[in-house]
Coordinates of C-alpha atoms in Angstrom, one line a residue:
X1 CA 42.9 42.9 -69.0
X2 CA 44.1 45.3 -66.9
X3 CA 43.5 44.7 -62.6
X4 CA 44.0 46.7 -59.7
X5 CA 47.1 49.0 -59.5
X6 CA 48.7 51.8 -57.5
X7 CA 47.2 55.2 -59.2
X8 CA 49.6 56.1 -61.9
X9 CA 50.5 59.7 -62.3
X10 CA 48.4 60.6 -65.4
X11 CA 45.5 62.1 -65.2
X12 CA 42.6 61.0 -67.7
X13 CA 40.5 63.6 -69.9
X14 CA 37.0 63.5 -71.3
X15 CA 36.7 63.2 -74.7
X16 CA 34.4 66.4 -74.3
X17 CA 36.9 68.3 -73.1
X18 CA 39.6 67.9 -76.2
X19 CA 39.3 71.5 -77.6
X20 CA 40.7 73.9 -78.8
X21 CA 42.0 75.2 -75.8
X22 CA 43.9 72.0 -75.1
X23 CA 46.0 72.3 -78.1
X24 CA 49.6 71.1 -77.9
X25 CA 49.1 69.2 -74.8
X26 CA 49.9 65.7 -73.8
X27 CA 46.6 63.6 -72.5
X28 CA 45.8 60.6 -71.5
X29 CA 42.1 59.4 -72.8
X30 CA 40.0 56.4 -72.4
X31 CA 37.7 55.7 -74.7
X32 CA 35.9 52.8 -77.0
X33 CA 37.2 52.3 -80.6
X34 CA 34.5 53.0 -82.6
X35 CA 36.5 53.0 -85.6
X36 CA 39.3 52.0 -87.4
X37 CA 40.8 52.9 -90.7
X38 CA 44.5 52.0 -91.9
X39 CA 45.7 53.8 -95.0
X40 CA 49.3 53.3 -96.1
X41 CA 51.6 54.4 -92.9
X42 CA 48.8 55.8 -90.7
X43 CA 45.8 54.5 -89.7
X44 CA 42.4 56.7 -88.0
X45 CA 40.7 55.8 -85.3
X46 CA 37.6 57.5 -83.9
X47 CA 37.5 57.2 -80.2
X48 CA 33.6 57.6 -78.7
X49 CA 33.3 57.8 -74.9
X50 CA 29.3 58.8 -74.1
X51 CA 28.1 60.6 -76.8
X52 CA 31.1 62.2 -77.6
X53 CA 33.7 61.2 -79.5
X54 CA 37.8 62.7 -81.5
X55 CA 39.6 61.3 -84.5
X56 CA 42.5 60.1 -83.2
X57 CA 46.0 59.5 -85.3
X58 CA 48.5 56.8 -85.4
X59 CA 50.9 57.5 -87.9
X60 CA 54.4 56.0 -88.3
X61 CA 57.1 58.3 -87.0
X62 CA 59.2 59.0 -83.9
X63 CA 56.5 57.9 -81.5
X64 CA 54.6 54.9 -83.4
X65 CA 56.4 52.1 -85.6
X66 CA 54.4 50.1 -88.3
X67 CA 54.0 47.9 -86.1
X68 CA 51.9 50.3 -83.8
X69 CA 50.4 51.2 -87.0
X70 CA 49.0 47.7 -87.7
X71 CA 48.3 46.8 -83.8
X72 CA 46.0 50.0 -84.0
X73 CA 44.2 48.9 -87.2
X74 CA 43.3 45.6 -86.3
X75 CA 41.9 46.4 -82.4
X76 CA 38.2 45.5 -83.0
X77 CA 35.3 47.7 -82.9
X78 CA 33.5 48.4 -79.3
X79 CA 37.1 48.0 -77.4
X80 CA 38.1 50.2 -74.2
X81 CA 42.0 51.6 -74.8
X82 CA 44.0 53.8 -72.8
X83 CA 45.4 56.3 -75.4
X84 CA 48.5 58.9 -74.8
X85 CA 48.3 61.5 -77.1
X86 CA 49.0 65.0 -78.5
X87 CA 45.7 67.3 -78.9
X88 CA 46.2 68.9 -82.7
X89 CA 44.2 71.9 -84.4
X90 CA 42.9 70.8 -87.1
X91 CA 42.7 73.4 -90.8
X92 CA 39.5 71.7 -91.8
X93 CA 36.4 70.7 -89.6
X94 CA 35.9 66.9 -89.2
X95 CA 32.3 66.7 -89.8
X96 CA 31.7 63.2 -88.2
X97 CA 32.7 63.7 -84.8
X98 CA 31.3 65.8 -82.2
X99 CA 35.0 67.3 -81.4
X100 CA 35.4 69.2 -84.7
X101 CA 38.4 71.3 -84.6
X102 CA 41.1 69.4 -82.7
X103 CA 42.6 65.5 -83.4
X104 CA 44.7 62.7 -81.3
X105 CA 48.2 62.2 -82.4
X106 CA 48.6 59.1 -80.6
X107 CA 51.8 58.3 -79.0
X108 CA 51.4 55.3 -76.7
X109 CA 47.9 53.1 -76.6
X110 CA 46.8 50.0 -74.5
X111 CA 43.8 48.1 -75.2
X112 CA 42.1 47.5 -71.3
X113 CA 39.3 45.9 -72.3
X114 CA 39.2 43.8 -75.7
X115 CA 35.3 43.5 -77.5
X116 CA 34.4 40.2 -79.7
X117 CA 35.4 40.9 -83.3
X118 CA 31.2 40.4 -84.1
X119 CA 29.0 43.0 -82.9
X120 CA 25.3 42.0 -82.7
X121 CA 24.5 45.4 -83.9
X122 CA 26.5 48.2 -85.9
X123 CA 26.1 51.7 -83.9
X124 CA 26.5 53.4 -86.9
X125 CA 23.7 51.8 -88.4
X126 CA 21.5 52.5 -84.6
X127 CA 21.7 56.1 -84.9
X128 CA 20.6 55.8 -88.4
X129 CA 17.6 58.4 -88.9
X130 CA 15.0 55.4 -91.0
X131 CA 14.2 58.0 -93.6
X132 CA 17.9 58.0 -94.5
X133 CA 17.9 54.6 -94.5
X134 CA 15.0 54.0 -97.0
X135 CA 16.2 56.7 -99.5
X136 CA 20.0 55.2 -99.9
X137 CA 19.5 51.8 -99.4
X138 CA 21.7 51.5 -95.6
X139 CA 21.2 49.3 -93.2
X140 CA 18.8 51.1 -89.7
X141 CA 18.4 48.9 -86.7
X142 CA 15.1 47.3 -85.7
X143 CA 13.3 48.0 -82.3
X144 CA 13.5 43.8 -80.9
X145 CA 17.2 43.8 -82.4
X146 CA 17.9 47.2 -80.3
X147 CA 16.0 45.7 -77.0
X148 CA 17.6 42.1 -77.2
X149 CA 21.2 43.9 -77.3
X150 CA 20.1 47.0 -75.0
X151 CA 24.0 47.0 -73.6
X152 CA 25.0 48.2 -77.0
X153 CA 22.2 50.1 -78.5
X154 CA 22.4 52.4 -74.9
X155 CA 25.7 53.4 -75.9
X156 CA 24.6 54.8 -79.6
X157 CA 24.8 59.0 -78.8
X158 CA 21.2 59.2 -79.4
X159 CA 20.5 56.5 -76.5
X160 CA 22.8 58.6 -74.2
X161 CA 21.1 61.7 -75.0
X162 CA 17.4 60.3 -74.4
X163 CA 18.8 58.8 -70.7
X164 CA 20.6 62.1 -69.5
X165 CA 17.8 63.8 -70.1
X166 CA 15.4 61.3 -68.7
X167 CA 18.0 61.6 -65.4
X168 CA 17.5 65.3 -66.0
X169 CA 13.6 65.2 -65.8
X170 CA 14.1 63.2 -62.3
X171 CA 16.3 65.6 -60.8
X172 CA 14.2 68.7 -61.8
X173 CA 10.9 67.5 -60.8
X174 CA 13.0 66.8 -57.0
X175 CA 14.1 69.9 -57.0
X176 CA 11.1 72.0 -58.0
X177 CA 9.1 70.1 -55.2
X178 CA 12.0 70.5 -52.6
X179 CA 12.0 74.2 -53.6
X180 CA 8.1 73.9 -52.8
X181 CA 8.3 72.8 -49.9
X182 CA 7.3 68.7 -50.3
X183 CA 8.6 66.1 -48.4
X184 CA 9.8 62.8 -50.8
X185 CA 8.8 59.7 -49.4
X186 CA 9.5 55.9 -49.9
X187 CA 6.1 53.8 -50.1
X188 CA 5.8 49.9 -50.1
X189 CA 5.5 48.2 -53.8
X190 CA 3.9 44.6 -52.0
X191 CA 0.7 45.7 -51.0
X192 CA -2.3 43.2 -49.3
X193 CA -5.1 44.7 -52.2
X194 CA -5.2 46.2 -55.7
X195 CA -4.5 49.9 -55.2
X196 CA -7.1 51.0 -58.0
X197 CA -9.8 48.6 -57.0
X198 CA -9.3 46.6 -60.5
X199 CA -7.9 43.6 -62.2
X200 CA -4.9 44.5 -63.6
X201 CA -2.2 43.5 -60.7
X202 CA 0.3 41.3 -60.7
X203 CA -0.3 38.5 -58.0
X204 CA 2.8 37.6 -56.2
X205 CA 3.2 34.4 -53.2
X206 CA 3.9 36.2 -50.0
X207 CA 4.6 33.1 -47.4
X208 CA 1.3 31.1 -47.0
X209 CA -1.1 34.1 -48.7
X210 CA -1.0 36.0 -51.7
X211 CA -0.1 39.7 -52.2
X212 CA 0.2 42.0 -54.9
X213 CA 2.5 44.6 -56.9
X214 CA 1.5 48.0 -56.3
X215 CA -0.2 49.6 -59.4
X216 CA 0.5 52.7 -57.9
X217 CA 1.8 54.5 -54.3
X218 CA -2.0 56.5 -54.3
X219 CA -3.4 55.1 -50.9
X220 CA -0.2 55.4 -48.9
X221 CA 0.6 59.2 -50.0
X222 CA -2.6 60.0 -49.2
X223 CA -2.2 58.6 -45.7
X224 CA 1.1 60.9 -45.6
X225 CA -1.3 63.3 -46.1
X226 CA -3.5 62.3 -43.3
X227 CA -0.5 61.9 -41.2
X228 CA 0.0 65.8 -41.2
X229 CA 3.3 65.7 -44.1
X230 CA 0.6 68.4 -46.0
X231 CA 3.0 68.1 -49.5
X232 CA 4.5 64.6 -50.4
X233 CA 6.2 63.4 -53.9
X234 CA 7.9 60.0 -54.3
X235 CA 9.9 58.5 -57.5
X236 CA 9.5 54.7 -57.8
X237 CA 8.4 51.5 -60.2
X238 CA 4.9 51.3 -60.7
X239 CA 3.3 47.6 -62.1
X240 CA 0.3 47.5 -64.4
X241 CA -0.6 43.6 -65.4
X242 CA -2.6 45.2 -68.8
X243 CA -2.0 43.2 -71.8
X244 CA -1.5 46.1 -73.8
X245 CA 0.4 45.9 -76.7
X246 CA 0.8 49.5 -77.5
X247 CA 3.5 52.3 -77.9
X248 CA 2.6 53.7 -74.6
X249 CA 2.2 50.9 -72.2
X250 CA 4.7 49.4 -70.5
X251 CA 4.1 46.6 -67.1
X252 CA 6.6 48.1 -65.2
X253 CA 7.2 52.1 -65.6
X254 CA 8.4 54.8 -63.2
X255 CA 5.7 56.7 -61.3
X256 CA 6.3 60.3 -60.4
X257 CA 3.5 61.1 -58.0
X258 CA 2.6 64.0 -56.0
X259 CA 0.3 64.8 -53.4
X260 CA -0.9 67.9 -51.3
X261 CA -3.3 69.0 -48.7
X262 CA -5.3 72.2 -50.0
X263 CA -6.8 75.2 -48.2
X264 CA -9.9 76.3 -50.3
X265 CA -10.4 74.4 -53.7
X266 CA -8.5 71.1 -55.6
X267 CA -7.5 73.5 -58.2
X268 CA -4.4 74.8 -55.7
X269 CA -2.9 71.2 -56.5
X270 CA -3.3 71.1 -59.8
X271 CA -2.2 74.5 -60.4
X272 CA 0.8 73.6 -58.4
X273 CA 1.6 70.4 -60.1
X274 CA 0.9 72.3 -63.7
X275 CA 4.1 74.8 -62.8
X276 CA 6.1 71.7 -61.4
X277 CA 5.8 70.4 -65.2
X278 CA 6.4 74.0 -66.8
X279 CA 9.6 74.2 -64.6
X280 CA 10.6 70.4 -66.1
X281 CA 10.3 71.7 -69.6
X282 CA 11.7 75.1 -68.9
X283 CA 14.4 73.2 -67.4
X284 CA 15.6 70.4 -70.2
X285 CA 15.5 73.6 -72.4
X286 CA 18.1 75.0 -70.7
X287 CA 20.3 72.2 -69.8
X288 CA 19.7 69.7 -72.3
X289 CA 20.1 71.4 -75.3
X290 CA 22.7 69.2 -76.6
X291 CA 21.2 66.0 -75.6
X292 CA 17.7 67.6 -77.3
X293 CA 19.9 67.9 -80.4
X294 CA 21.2 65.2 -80.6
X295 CA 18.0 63.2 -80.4
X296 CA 16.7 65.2 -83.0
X297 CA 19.2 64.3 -85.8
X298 CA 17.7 60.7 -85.3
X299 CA 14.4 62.0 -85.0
X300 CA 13.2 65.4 -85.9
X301 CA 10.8 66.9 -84.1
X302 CA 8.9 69.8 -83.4
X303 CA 10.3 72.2 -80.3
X304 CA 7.6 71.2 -77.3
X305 CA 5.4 74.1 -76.8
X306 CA 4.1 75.0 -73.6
X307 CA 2.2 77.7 -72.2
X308 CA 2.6 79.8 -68.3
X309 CA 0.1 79.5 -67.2
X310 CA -0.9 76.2 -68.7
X311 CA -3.9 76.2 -70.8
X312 CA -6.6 74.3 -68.1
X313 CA -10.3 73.2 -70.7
X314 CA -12.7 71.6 -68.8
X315 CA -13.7 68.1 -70.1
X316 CA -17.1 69.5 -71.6
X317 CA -15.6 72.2 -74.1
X318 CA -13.0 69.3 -74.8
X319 CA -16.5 67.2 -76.4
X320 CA -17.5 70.7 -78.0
X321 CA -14.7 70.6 -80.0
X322 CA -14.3 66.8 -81.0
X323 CA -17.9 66.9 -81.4
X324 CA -17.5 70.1 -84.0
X325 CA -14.6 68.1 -85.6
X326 CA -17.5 65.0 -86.5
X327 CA -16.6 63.1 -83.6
X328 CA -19.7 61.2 -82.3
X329 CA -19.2 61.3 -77.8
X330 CA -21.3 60.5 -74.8
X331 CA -21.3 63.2 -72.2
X332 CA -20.3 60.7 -69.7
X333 CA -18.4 58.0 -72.4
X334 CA -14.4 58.4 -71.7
X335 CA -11.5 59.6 -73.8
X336 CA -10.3 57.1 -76.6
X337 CA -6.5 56.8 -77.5
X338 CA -7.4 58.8 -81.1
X339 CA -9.7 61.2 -79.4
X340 CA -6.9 62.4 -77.4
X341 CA -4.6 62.3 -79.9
X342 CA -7.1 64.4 -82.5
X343 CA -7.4 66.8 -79.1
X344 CA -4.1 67.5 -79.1
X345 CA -4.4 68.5 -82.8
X346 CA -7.1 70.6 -81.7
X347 CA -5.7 72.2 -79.1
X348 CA -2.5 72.9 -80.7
X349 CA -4.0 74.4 -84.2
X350 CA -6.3 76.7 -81.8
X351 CA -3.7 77.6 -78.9
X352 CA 0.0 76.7 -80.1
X353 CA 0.3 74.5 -76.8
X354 CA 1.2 70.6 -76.3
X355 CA 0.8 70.4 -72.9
X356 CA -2.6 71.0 -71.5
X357 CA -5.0 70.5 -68.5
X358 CA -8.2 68.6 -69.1
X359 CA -10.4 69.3 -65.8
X360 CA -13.7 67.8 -64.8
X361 CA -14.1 64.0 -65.8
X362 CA -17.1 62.5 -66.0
X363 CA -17.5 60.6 -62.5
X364 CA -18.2 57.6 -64.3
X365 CA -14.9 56.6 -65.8
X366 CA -12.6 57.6 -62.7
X367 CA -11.1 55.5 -59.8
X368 CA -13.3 54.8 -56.5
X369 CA -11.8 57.3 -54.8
X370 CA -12.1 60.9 -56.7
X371 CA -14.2 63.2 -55.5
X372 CA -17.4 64.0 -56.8
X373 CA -18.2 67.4 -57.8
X374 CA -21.1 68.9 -55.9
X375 CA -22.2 71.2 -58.2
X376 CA -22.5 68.1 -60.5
X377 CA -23.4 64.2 -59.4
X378 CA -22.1 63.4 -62.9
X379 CA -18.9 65.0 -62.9
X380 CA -15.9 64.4 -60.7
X381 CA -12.7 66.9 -59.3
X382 CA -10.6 65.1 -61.0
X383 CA -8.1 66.4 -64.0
X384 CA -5.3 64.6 -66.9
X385 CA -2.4 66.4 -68.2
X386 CA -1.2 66.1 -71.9
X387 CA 1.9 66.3 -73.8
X388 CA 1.4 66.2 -77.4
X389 CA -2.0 65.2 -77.6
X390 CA -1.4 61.6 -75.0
X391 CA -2.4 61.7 -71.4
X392 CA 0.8 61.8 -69.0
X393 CA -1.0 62.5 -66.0
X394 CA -4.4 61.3 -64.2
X395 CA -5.1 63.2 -60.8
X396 CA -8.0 64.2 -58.9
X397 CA -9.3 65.4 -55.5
X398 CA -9.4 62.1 -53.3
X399 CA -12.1 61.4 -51.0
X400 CA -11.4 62.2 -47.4
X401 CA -14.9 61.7 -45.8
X402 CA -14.5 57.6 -44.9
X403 CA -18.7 57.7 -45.0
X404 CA -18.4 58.6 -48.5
X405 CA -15.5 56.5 -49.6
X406 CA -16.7 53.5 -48.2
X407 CA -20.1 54.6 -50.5
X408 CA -17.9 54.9 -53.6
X409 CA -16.0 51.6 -52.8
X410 CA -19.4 49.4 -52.7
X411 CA -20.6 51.3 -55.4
X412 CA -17.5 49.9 -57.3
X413 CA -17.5 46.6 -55.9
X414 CA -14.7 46.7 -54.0
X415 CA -14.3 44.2 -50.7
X416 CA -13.7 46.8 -47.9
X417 CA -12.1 44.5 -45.8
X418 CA -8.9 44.7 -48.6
X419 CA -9.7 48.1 -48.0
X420 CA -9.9 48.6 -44.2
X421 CA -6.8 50.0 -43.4
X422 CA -6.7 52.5 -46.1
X423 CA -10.2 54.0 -45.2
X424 CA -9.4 53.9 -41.3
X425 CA -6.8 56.1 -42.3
X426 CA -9.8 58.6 -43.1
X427 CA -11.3 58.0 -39.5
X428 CA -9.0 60.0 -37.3
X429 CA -9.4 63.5 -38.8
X430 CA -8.2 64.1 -43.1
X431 CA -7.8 67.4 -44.5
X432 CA -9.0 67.7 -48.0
X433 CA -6.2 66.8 -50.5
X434 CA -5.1 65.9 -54.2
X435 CA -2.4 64.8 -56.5
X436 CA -1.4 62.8 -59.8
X437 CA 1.2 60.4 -60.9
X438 CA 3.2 60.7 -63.7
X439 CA 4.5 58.3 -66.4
X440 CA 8.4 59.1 -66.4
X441 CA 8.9 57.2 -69.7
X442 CA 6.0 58.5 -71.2
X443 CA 7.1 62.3 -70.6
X444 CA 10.6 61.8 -71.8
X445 CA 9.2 60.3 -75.3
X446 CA 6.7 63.2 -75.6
X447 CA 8.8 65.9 -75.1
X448 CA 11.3 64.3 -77.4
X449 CA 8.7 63.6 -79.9
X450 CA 9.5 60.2 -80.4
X451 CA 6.9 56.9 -80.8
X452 CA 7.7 54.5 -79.0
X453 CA 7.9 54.0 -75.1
X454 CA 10.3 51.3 -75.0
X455 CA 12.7 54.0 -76.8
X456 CA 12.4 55.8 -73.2
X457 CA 12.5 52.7 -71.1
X458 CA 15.9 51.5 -70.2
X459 CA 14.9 48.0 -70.1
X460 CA 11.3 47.7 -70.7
X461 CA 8.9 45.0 -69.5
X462 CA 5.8 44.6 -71.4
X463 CA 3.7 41.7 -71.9
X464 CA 6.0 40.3 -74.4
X465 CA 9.2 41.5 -73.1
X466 CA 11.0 40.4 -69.8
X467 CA 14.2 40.0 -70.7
X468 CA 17.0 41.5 -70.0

């Protein structure tokens, strides 16, 4: 094990870095064995650091004795080494590793960091695309074998691609807004009343009372709002206590959320939070090709297709067309998980989009506080966006008359005195407003096309799952 020491005078390189143009040279690289391979006076070893990884060469000569040779051989799988070597141009290609055209001749290598000899999981076997796996026979990785061992499976190259870019949608959709002109703010997650009015919250002992885990930051950016900040976004956990079982619920999931005061019509908002998303996708395009790739060996996928601007239907000619496709709807009934997903066929066969807008929701089936629309008691300002035919954003006007929203919270059922402090808020002068929150999780497995959330959740909580 090695401890603290005075900083020698090497200088480590990244395994991504070992090219071509580094040929010749001496380097020092730390890395994980991820393989090991004696044959006769040699042995191979395949160093992996990220989701990058060399063949590296230990072969007896003036540098390495058999010894070396055997001590190399028999270091186990998953270990951290220090490796001195010479970077080598290589006359054929070495098709399994991401640095092709160069190899380690190692000269000196110290093991920092020793794994157990039995992995829980093989990594080779993780990044296994399941179709492979079926038609020769090998051995692919389950999902509750991944999750129970999540320290491992996060360091297969598909798992490091899928959380770069995740890191990459964060910092985007902060720098879009910053470029726009919002504010990020911080807002509490133990709150005194459910923020959506309903059932699903997670009850929590707070000294001599109870309290609750925010199911979302809604009623506190919307008194930003009334606090004269006019454009606010915050990043933070967001807690749904829904005993859903599904590939696209989680209990605990990061909430992108956005809100803005608007000058004329709700539409400014949602236009605005439409681009935000455009400049996400343009974005992960541009910067994440590699990581896109290298998900995509796992699990191919379709490029995500998006229009500027974004295709906005309003929730009426979204019934036309399930209703022309034999689908049997109410004009006020809401959306059903394969509705939206036979949408999304829809709406891709007729417009070669997957992300969409669907505006005007029946009043009906949205929170306390949308707006109504006043053309139409029956419908609502509100909107949802869609990635690949599942909802990844529910917004809408708020209410910021506090006659009306107390009106709307009776008419729910809702005890106003949980809900004093938030319509107060409304008392004092509001200027009319909107906003959304996004599922982080769920846009990171949509624009990767893959099926499952928990693939897109570092450490996923769900009803069955809190561990570890």
């Amino acid at each position: 094990m090695i401890q603290s020491q005075e900083k020698p005078d090497r200088v480590l390189v990244r395994v991504r870095d070992l090219t071509i143009q580094k040929a010749d040279e001496v380097v020092w690289v730390r890395a994980r064995v991820h393989t090991s391979r004696a044959k006769g006076k040699q042995c191979f070893l395949v160093l992996r650091q990220q989701q990058f990884n060399v063949q590296a060469l230990v072969a007896v000569g003036d540098h390495a004795s058999k010894q070396m040779v055997k001590f190399a051989a028999n270091i186990n799988k998953e270990s951290i080494v220090d490796v001195e070597g010479v970077v080598r141009k290589v006359n054929q290609k070495i098709g399994s590793c991401t640095q092709q055209d160069v190899e380690l001749h190692v000269q000196k290598i110290y093991v920092i960091s020793l794994a157990e000899p039995r992995l829980p999981l093989q990594l080779d076997d993780a990044v296994r695309p399941e179709a492979e796996g079926e038609e020769e026979g090998r051995a692919t990785v389950n999902q509750d074998t991944r999750l129970d061992n999540r320290v491992i499976d996060l360091r297969t190259s598909t798992s490091q691609a899928v959380f770069r870019l995740q890191s990459g949608i964060c910092h985007l959709f902060r720098e879009t807004l910053i470029n726009k002109g919002f504010v990020e703010i911080q807002t509490p997650k133990i709150i005194s009343a459910a923020s959506e009015g309903g059932a699903n919250v997670f009850t929590v002992s707070y000294f001599k009372n109870n309290a609750y885990l925010a199911q979302s930051p809604q009623l506190y950016k919307q008194m930003c709002i009334c606090a004269d900040f006019e454009k606010v976004f915050c990043i933070g956990p967001v807690f749904r206590a829904e005993d859903s079982n599904t590939h696209r619920h989680l209990t605990e999931f990061v909430g992108l959320d956005i809100e803005m005061a608007f000058n004329y019509h709700y539409h400014e908002v949602m236009e605005e939070i439409a681009d935000t998303m455009v400049q996400i996708f343009k974005g992960l395009q541009e910067r994440f090709q590699t990581e896109i790739q290298t998900v995509n060996k796992q699990f191919p996928c379709e490029p995500f297709k998006f229009l500027e601007p974004t295709l906005r239907l309003e929730y009426c000619e979204a019934l036309a067309m399930l209703r022309e496709a034999g689908v049997e709807m109410g004009d006020e009934d809401d959306l059903s998980t394969p509705n939206e997903k036979l949408l999304g066929h829809l709406v891709k066969e007729k417009y070669d989009t997957d992300f969409y807008i669907l505006d005007k929701y029946p009043l009906a089936v949205r929170p306390f506080y949308t707006m109504p629309d006043p053309r139409n008691p029956k419908q609502s300002n509100s909107y949802d966006m869609f990635m690949r035919g599942e909802e990844i954003l529910s917004g809408a006007q708020r209410i910021h008359d506090p006659q009306l929203l107390t009106e709307r919270a009776l008419h729910h059922g809702i005890d106003l005195e949980k809900i004093k402090a938030y319509i107060d808020s409304f008392c004092f002068g509001a200027p009319p407003h909107a906003g959304g929150g996004i599922g982080l999780e769920r846009v990171t497995m949509l624009f990767l096309g893959l099926h499952n959330v928990r693939q897109t959740s570092m450490f996923p909580r769900d009803p069955k799952r809190l561990t570890p």
